[in-house]
Amino acid sequence: QVQLQESGPGLVKPSETLSLTCSVSGGSMRNYYWNWVRQPPGKGLEWIGYVYQSGSAKYNPSLKSRVSMSVDTSKKQVSLELSSLTAADTAVYYCARRREYFDSTLDAYDIWGRGTRVTVSS
Amino acid sequence: DILMTQSPSYLSASLGDTVTITCRASQSIAKYLNWYQQKPGKAPQLLIYAAFALESGVPSRFTGGESGTDFTLTISGLQPEDFATYYCQQTYGIPVTFGQGTRLDIK
């Protein structure tokens, strides 16, 4: 059973860069897109972006200038960096696997990590 | 961005009831529509993918429907564990977007 575990600092200062890691266990990283989704306190879900095993990535245009994602298949890890942090970046950050269905024509996020809470504050 | 509008935002129902949550897309998204359930302090869990398909292990009382750009999630015979927040998600366009959520509470 594939499991995802996010890790990173719980508290970061404004203007700094957040670095989070998602560790994948119990299965292969091959042929999957790995996503980051965040949820501010008491609010809904926001897609940050995804990265493929090849390293190619797509980001939410609203965050594109500040986001970078990478994958290390040898360590079975996915990384997220988010720069120039403000209080608006305070959220629970989730890692999620995108699974493809029906000959790769449709997709959904079938496995999620438990999330890691990040607070941006001085 | 494709806007996903869920209704209602809040729903109160009793055990055994049947409820329907609607999600309207701002443009055609074919069947690129998924439904998730989220309980407090937990990660979202996939219920329905591709508008209609039931994810493995999800009870059959959850059903998905579609009519053009309107999508529905119906829960038949509410169980105690169904009281949660539900989100729709479109994966047709970038950025991927979610509905604002529907909170289902016990009456």
Tab-separated table of C-alpha atoms in Angstrom, chain A residues 75-117:
chain	number	residue	atom	x	y	z
A	75	LYS	CA	15.289	8.663	-2.619
A	76	LYS	CA	11.593	8.279	-3.457
A	77	GLN	CA	10.958	11.889	-2.607
A	78	VAL	CA	9.099	14.829	-4.088
A	79	SER	CA	10.119	18.339	-3.100
A	80	LEU	CA	8.335	21.670	-3.037
A	81	GLU	CA	9.919	25.084	-2.693
A	82	LEU	CA	7.826	28.201	-2.271
A	83	SER	CA	9.611	31.538	-2.046
A	84	SER	CA	8.784	35.046	-0.825
A	85	LEU	CA	6.410	33.768	1.791
A	86	THR	CA	3.629	35.876	3.295
A	87	ALA	CA	0.982	35.150	5.890
A	88	ALA	CA	-1.327	34.147	3.033
A	89	ASP	CA	0.846	31.049	2.527
A	90	THR	CA	-0.085	29.723	5.968
A	91	ALA	CA	-1.800	26.401	5.291
A	92	VAL	CA	-1.708	22.646	5.545
A	93	TYR	CA	0.305	21.365	2.607
A	94	TYR	CA	-0.617	17.995	1.121
A	95	CYS	CA	1.228	15.741	-1.254
A	96	ALA	CA	-1.049	13.659	-3.516
A	97	ARG	CA	-0.562	11.047	-6.200
A	98	ARG	CA	-2.354	11.498	-9.488
A	99	ARG	CA	-3.623	8.234	-10.875
A	100	GLU	CA	-4.748	7.888	-14.476
A	101	TYR	CA	-7.802	5.929	-15.577
A	102	PHE	CA	-9.385	4.758	-18.812
A	103	ASP	CA	-6.188	4.522	-20.862
A	104	SER	CA	-4.795	7.685	-19.285
A	105	THR	CA	-7.638	9.865	-20.512
A	106	LEU	CA	-8.906	10.802	-17.054
A	107	ASP	CA	-7.246	11.253	-13.696
A	108	ALA	CA	-7.813	11.785	-9.995
A	109	TYR	CA	-5.798	12.056	-6.799
A	110	ASP	CA	-6.111	8.638	-5.253
A	111	ILE	CA	-3.527	8.774	-2.470
A	112	TRP	CA	-2.845	11.703	-0.159
A	113	GLY	CA	-0.392	12.298	2.628
A	114	ARG	CA	-1.612	13.414	6.048
A	115	GLY	CA	-0.413	16.931	5.368
A	116	THR	CA	2.035	19.200	7.114
A	117	ARG	CA	0.993	22.447	8.757
